[in-house]
Structure formats: C-alpha cells, structure tokens
Short mmCIF file of C-alpha atoms and ligand atoms in Angstrom, two decimals:
data_model
loop_
_atom_site.label_atom_id
_atom_site.label_comp_id
_atom_site.label_asym_id
_atom_site.label_seq_id
_atom_site.Cartn_x
_atom_site.Cartn_y
_atom_site.Cartn_z
CA SER A 24 0.00 0.00 0.00
CA SER A 25 2.74 2.43 -0.94
CA SER A 26 0.94 3.95 -3.89
CA ARG A 27 0.95 7.71 -3.95
CA LEU A 28 -1.92 8.06 -6.41
CA PRO A 29 -4.32 10.65 -5.05
CA LEU A 30 -7.86 9.32 -4.67
CA THR A 31 -11.04 11.35 -5.05
CA LEU A 32 -14.15 9.85 -3.46
CA ILE A 33 -17.44 10.74 -5.11
CA VAL A 34 -20.66 9.98 -3.24
CA ALA A 35 -24.23 11.09 -2.65
CA THR A 36 -25.43 10.93 0.97
CA THR A 37 -28.45 11.78 3.06
CA PRO A 38 -28.01 13.93 6.20
CA SER A 39 -27.60 10.63 8.13
CA LEU A 40 -24.86 9.56 5.68
CA GLY A 41 -27.11 6.98 3.99
CA ILE A 42 -25.92 5.91 0.53
CA GLY A 43 -27.73 2.68 -0.33
CA LYS A 44 -30.79 0.49 0.14
CA ASN A 45 -31.27 -3.14 -1.01
CA GLY A 46 -28.25 -2.99 -3.31
CA GLY A 47 -29.40 0.18 -5.04
CA LEU A 48 -29.84 3.86 -4.34
CA PRO A 49 -32.34 4.91 -1.63
CA TRP A 50 -33.86 7.75 -3.68
CA PRO A 51 -35.48 7.84 -7.12
CA MET A 52 -33.18 8.12 -10.12
CA LEU A 53 -31.93 11.69 -10.30
CA LYS A 54 -30.89 12.37 -13.89
CA LYS A 55 -29.12 15.65 -13.15
CA GLU A 56 -27.16 14.10 -10.32
CA MET A 57 -26.19 11.11 -12.44
CA ALA A 58 -25.20 13.38 -15.34
CA TYR A 59 -22.99 15.41 -12.97
CA PHE A 60 -21.36 12.17 -11.79
CA ALA A 61 -20.76 11.10 -15.40
CA ARG A 62 -19.28 14.46 -16.51
CA VAL A 63 -17.08 14.86 -13.47
CA THR A 64 -15.69 11.33 -13.53
CA LYS A 65 -15.05 11.50 -17.30
CA ARG A 66 -13.41 14.92 -17.45
CA VAL A 67 -9.63 14.67 -17.47
CA PRO A 68 -8.12 17.61 -15.63
CA THR A 69 -5.63 19.85 -17.37
CA SER A 70 -2.02 19.31 -16.43
CA SER A 71 -1.96 22.23 -14.01
CA SER A 72 -4.69 20.76 -11.88
CA ILE A 73 -3.43 17.23 -11.66
CA THR A 74 -0.59 16.18 -9.45
CA ALA A 75 0.08 12.80 -10.94
CA SER A 76 0.49 13.72 -14.60
CA SER A 77 3.56 15.21 -16.15
CA SER A 78 2.27 15.27 -19.70
CA PRO A 79 0.58 18.32 -21.19
CA SER A 80 -3.07 17.69 -21.89
CA SER A 81 -5.61 19.54 -23.95
CA SER A 82 -7.26 22.45 -22.20
CA SER A 83 -9.93 22.89 -24.84
CA GLY A 84 -12.38 20.78 -22.92
CA GLY A 85 -11.84 17.93 -25.31
CA SER A 86 -10.53 14.67 -24.01
CA SER A 87 -6.90 13.95 -24.65
CA PRO A 88 -6.25 10.77 -26.54
CA ASN A 89 -4.81 8.00 -24.40
CA ILE A 90 -5.59 9.76 -21.17
CA CYS A 91 -8.62 8.83 -19.12
CA ASN A 92 -9.70 8.78 -15.52
CA ALA A 93 -10.16 5.58 -13.54
CA VAL A 94 -13.21 4.65 -11.46
CA ILE A 95 -12.67 2.10 -8.70
CA MET A 96 -15.69 0.33 -7.24
CA GLY A 97 -16.65 -2.59 -5.03
CA ARG A 98 -18.11 -5.69 -6.64
CA LYS A 99 -21.60 -4.93 -5.28
CA THR A 100 -21.59 -1.46 -6.82
CA TRP A 101 -20.52 -2.99 -10.15
CA ASP A 102 -23.45 -5.43 -9.79
CA SER A 103 -25.81 -2.49 -9.16
CA ILE A 104 -25.03 -0.91 -12.55
CA PRO A 105 -27.45 -2.09 -15.25
CA PRO A 106 -25.47 -4.36 -17.64
CA ARG A 107 -26.06 -2.05 -20.60
CA PHE A 108 -24.36 0.82 -18.76
CA ARG A 109 -21.26 -1.09 -17.67
CA PRO A 110 -18.38 -0.72 -17.88
CA LEU A 111 -18.92 3.01 -17.35
CA LYS A 112 -17.80 4.44 -20.67
CA ASP A 113 -14.76 6.64 -21.27
CA ARG A 114 -13.32 5.64 -17.90
CA LEU A 115 -11.03 2.81 -16.89
CA ASN A 116 -13.27 0.63 -14.70
CA VAL A 117 -11.65 -1.17 -11.77
CA VAL A 118 -13.70 -3.69 -9.76
CA ILE A 119 -12.55 -4.93 -6.34
CA SER A 120 -13.54 -8.39 -5.14
CA ARG A 121 -11.97 -10.88 -2.74
CA SER A 122 -12.40 -13.44 -5.49
CA PRO A 123 -11.67 -11.37 -8.59
CA ASP A 124 -10.91 -14.43 -10.68
CA ALA A 125 -14.25 -16.05 -10.03
CA SER A 126 -16.49 -14.55 -12.64
CA ILE A 127 -17.65 -11.09 -11.68
CA ALA A 128 -20.84 -10.76 -13.70
CA GLY A 129 -20.33 -8.92 -16.96
CA VAL A 130 -16.54 -8.61 -16.95
CA ALA A 131 -16.02 -11.31 -19.58
CA GLU A 132 -18.84 -9.83 -21.68
CA ALA A 133 -17.27 -6.38 -21.44
CA ALA A 134 -13.92 -7.79 -22.52
CA ALA A 135 -15.58 -9.51 -25.45
CA LYS A 136 -16.96 -6.14 -26.55
CA GLY A 137 -13.47 -4.66 -26.32
CA ASN A 138 -14.03 -2.76 -23.08
CA SER A 139 -11.40 -3.82 -20.65
CA VAL A 140 -12.21 -3.94 -16.97
CA VAL A 141 -9.45 -4.32 -14.42
CA THR A 142 -10.17 -6.53 -11.41
CA ALA A 143 -8.17 -6.68 -8.20
CA SER A 144 -8.46 -8.35 -4.79
CA SER A 145 -7.86 -5.20 -2.74
CA LEU A 146 -7.66 -1.46 -3.14
CA SER A 147 -3.88 -1.48 -2.76
CA ALA A 148 -3.58 -4.21 -5.39
CA ALA A 149 -5.77 -2.10 -7.68
CA LEU A 150 -3.57 0.96 -7.20
CA ALA A 151 -0.45 -1.12 -7.90
CA LYS A 152 -2.08 -2.44 -11.08
CA LEU A 153 -3.04 1.05 -12.18
CA GLU A 154 0.48 2.31 -11.70
CA ALA A 155 1.93 -0.64 -13.61
CA LEU A 156 -0.61 -0.33 -16.43
CA LEU A 157 0.09 3.34 -16.81
CA LEU A 158 3.81 3.21 -17.25
CA ILE A 159 3.57 4.22 -20.88
CA ASN A 160 6.75 4.85 -22.87
CA GLY A 161 8.61 4.74 -19.60
CA GLU A 162 6.80 7.87 -18.51
CA PRO A 163 5.14 7.26 -15.17
CA LEU A 164 1.39 7.75 -15.10
CA ALA A 165 1.32 9.52 -18.46
CA GLY A 166 -1.97 7.90 -19.44
CA LEU A 167 -3.84 8.41 -16.21
CA GLY A 168 -6.04 11.29 -15.22
CA ARG A 169 -7.79 11.22 -11.89
CA VAL A 170 -8.55 8.13 -9.86
CA PHE A 171 -12.08 8.16 -8.40
CA VAL A 172 -13.46 5.81 -5.78
CA ILE A 173 -17.16 5.54 -6.64
CA GLY A 174 -18.38 3.23 -3.84
CA GLY A 175 -19.91 1.47 -2.12
CA ALA A 176 -19.46 1.75 1.63
CA ALA A 177 -16.82 -0.99 1.79
CA LEU A 178 -14.66 0.67 -0.87
CA TYR A 179 -15.06 4.13 0.63
CA LYS A 180 -13.93 2.70 3.95
CA ALA A 181 -10.88 1.02 2.39
CA ALA A 182 -9.99 4.27 0.59
CA LEU A 183 -10.40 6.42 3.70
CA GLU A 184 -8.00 4.12 5.58
CA THR A 185 -5.23 5.22 3.18
CA PRO A 186 -3.58 8.65 3.20
CA ASN A 187 -4.25 8.80 -0.56
CA ALA A 188 -7.91 9.80 -0.03
CA ARG A 189 -7.62 13.60 0.04
CA THR A 190 -10.81 14.78 -1.60
CA VAL A 191 -14.53 14.01 -1.31
CA LEU A 192 -17.03 15.20 -3.90
CA LEU A 193 -20.27 14.92 -1.99
CA THR A 194 -23.81 15.37 -3.22
CA ARG A 195 -25.75 16.21 -0.09
CA ILE A 196 -29.35 14.96 -0.40
CA ALA A 197 -31.44 17.39 1.66
CA ARG A 198 -33.65 14.93 3.49
CA ASP A 199 -33.31 11.43 4.89
CA TRP A 200 -34.36 8.30 3.01
CA ASP A 201 -34.55 4.78 4.40
CA CYS A 202 -31.04 3.33 3.97
CA ASP A 203 -29.14 0.15 4.86
CA THR A 204 -25.67 1.29 3.73
CA PHE A 205 -23.80 4.34 5.03
CA PHE A 206 -20.78 6.47 4.15
CA PRO A 207 -18.13 5.71 6.82
CA VAL A 208 -17.07 9.26 7.78
CA ASP A 209 -18.84 12.57 8.36
CA VAL A 210 -16.80 14.99 6.26
CA GLU A 211 -18.87 17.86 7.69
CA GLY A 212 -17.09 17.13 11.00
CA PRO A 213 -13.49 17.40 12.26
CA GLY A 214 -10.57 16.51 10.00
CA TRP A 215 -12.20 17.80 6.85
CA THR A 216 -12.70 21.26 5.37
CA ARG A 217 -15.54 22.27 3.10
CA LYS A 218 -14.29 24.22 0.08
CA SER A 219 -16.11 27.06 -1.63
CA ASN A 220 -18.33 26.72 -4.66
CA ASP A 221 -15.61 28.42 -6.77
CA GLU A 222 -13.07 25.86 -5.59
CA LEU A 223 -15.52 23.07 -6.39
CA SER A 224 -16.10 24.46 -9.88
CA ALA A 225 -12.35 24.76 -10.49
CA PHE A 226 -11.77 21.21 -9.25
CA VAL A 227 -14.41 19.58 -11.42
CA GLY A 228 -13.81 21.85 -14.42
CA GLU A 229 -17.34 23.19 -14.83
CA GLU A 230 -19.49 25.82 -13.21
CA VAL A 231 -21.38 24.04 -10.46
CA PRO A 232 -24.71 25.54 -9.36
CA GLN A 233 -24.50 27.18 -5.95
CA GLY A 234 -27.04 26.10 -3.36
CA SER A 235 -29.67 23.46 -3.81
CA VAL A 236 -30.79 21.80 -6.99
CA ARG A 237 -34.25 20.25 -7.17
CA GLU A 238 -35.28 17.23 -9.21
CA LEU A 239 -38.30 14.93 -8.76
CA GLU A 240 -39.13 16.75 -5.50
CA VAL A 241 -35.66 15.82 -4.21
CA GLU A 242 -33.36 18.64 -3.19
CA PHE A 243 -29.62 18.22 -3.21
CA GLU A 244 -26.41 20.26 -3.24
CA PHE A 245 -22.99 19.59 -4.76
CA ARG A 246 -20.16 20.02 -2.26
CA LEU A 247 -16.38 19.58 -2.07
CA PHE A 248 -14.40 18.54 1.01
CA GLU A 249 -10.66 18.21 1.54
CA ARG A 250 -8.83 16.30 4.20
CA GLU A 251 -6.86 18.45 6.62
CA GLY A 252 -3.16 17.98 7.37
P1 LIG B 9 -19.43 -2.36 -2.34
O1 LIG B 9 -19.89 -1.79 -3.63
O2 LIG B 9 -18.42 -1.59 -1.56
O3 LIG B 9 -18.88 -3.80 -2.69
C1 LIG B 9 -18.54 -4.68 -1.64
C2 LIG B 9 -17.76 -5.83 -2.23
O4 LIG B 9 -16.51 -5.34 -2.74
C3 LIG B 9 -17.39 -6.89 -1.22
O5 LIG B 9 -18.44 -7.83 -1.06
C4 LIG B 9 -16.16 -7.48 -1.89
O6 LIG B 9 -16.52 -8.21 -3.05
C5 LIG B 9 -15.47 -6.24 -2.40
N1 LIG B 9 -14.65 -5.58 -1.39
C6 LIG B 9 -14.99 -4.57 -0.57
N2 LIG B 9 -13.97 -4.20 0.20
C7 LIG B 9 -12.95 -4.99 -0.12
C8 LIG B 9 -11.62 -5.11 0.33
N3 LIG B 9 -11.14 -4.28 1.29
N4 LIG B 9 -10.83 -6.05 -0.21
C9 LIG B 9 -11.30 -6.86 -1.17
N5 LIG B 9 -12.56 -6.80 -1.66
C10 LIG B 9 -13.37 -5.89 -1.13
O7 LIG B 9 -20.69 -2.77 -1.44
P2 LIG B 9 -21.50 -2.01 -0.28
O8 LIG B 9 -22.56 -2.96 0.15
O9 LIG B 9 -20.61 -1.44 0.73
O10 LIG B 9 -22.20 -0.78 -1.06
C11 LIG B 9 -23.18 -1.02 -2.06
C12 LIG B 9 -24.35 -0.09 -1.83
O11 LIG B 9 -23.91 1.28 -1.95
C13 LIG B 9 -25.45 -0.26 -2.87
O12 LIG B 9 -26.72 -0.05 -2.26
C14 LIG B 9 -25.15 0.86 -3.85
O13 LIG B 9 -26.31 1.26 -4.59
C15 LIG B 9 -24.70 1.94 -2.92
N6 LIG B 9 -23.89 2.98 -3.55
C16 LIG B 9 -24.24 4.29 -3.33
C17 LIG B 9 -23.51 5.32 -3.84
C18 LIG B 9 -23.91 6.73 -3.57
O14 LIG B 9 -23.17 7.65 -3.96
N7 LIG B 9 -25.02 6.99 -2.93
C19 LIG B 9 -22.30 5.06 -4.65
C20 LIG B 9 -22.00 3.64 -4.82
C21 LIG B 9 -22.78 2.66 -4.28
P3 LIG B 9 -16.72 -9.84 -3.05
O15 LIG B 9 -17.95 -10.07 -2.25
O16 LIG B 9 -16.89 -10.16 -4.51
O17 LIG B 9 -15.48 -10.42 -2.45
#
C-alpha cells in the first residue's frame, strides 16, 4: 500500500450519511445528479490541476487521446449498474472483489466487446495495477487522469483508511431516506474542510450551481471537502 496516487471519493449521501438500500440507491433516479457524476468522472483535468500527470493535456475541454480517468468500485456497486451501462464508458473501470478471478458478472462480456475492466483483490492491489498499467513509454502515469473511488461503503472505507484519499465530492441529499448502507465518515465534522463553490467548480472543471438543486421533488447540493493535514 505504498501507492501515492491521489484518490477522489465521489458519493451522494443523506443527512444521516445513507448511501444505499437493497443494493441500489435509496432515492429515485436523479438524472441531473447522475449526469454530474458522469461528466465529473469522465473529465480529465488539465495538467496544471493534476498532481500525478507530467504530460501536457488539452485544455480545450476535449478529451486527450490515451488519457482517461479511472473509477474504482466494489463488486456490489458494479453489480448495481445495469449491464447495458457497464463498464462506465470513457473511464477505466476497476472492480474490487476478494475473489476477482471467479467470474464477476459482466466482466467477460465487457472484454468480449473490447471494453477492458481491471479486477483486483484489494484497493492497494488495484492501485499497484493502475500504476503498472500506466507506465507508458517509460513515462510514469502519463496515461492516467484522476482516480475516483465511486463506492460502495466498503470501498469508501478502504480508501479512507489510506492517506491517498484527500478529496470528497459529496452530493448532499437534503432529506433522509430509508437506507441500509452508510458512508463511513462525516466529512462535515473534524478533520475535513468544506471548500467554496468556486473551488468546487475549479476542481471539477465546470461551473457548479451554488445552493440546492431540485429534481423529482428531491433537493440536493454539490459540495467539495478536503482532508486536513
Ligand atoms: P461495495 O460496492 O463496496 O462492494 C462490496 C464488495 O466489494 C465486497 O463484497 C467485496 O466483493 C469487495 N470488497 C470490498 N472491500 C474490499 C476489500 N477491502 N478487499 C477486497 N474486496 C473488497 O458494497 P456495499 O454494500 O458497501 O455498497 C453497495 C451499496 O452502496 C449499494 O446499495 C449501492 O447502490 C450503494 N452505492 C451508493 C452510492 C452513492 O453515492 N449513494 C455510490 C455507490 C454505491 P466480493 O464479495 O466479490 O469479495
């Protein structure tokens, strides 16, 4: 676990830190929230805003060839994605399972369609694989943008146990929903600092609406937190 790849966690939680119910999301499908997740996890930051890349990348908003972000998820979160939407496109998908060689549903099918999915038996093994995969032309990490941890609770917990987890992109759902799965840390509490809306917009590379957004009678707000120290 000596990887130095910075990890960005991206999550939507209720005020009680609920994130899941019966293997899915506790709230109705929020298209705007899901579109934000898709844009933010796909967008490769420009070289100035990414620590791990030494190669210049396009700043025109277009994606640079051969550079993409990675999304790391637990096997149950992979299972929760409808087969037609997985692997999540334009991102390197990494699925963590204690038995990654036993067939994780859909990985072989994805490979057959030419979409490679990386599997690993732990978060640290995944980070080691990413680093090895991304040694391109001898240039460390040249092909890698950001590395996102996209859930679920078990993977967030594993990520937060490493010093690599510096940043949390949190969609705060305004009211509570019945949940059986919870985010493991309250980033609104000690140890974490909430950043401004301008800092959030700069981080994700788009202008993020300030204050609450409403969709299907559900109110939510996009927030950014950074670990202190
Ligand atoms: P996870 O998605 O975290 O997957 C858990 C599985 O991942 C484990 O069963 C195991 O797979 C593998 N795994 C987890 N930790 C490790 C580890 N340290 N080493 C090796 N393998 C590991 O499951 P959760 O139940 O925690 O979360 C799923 C729930 O979260 C769902 O309801 C989902 O909808 C929700 N969710 C919500 C999000 C939100 O933003 N609101 C985002 C993502 C998910 P195996 O059993 O194969 O060994």
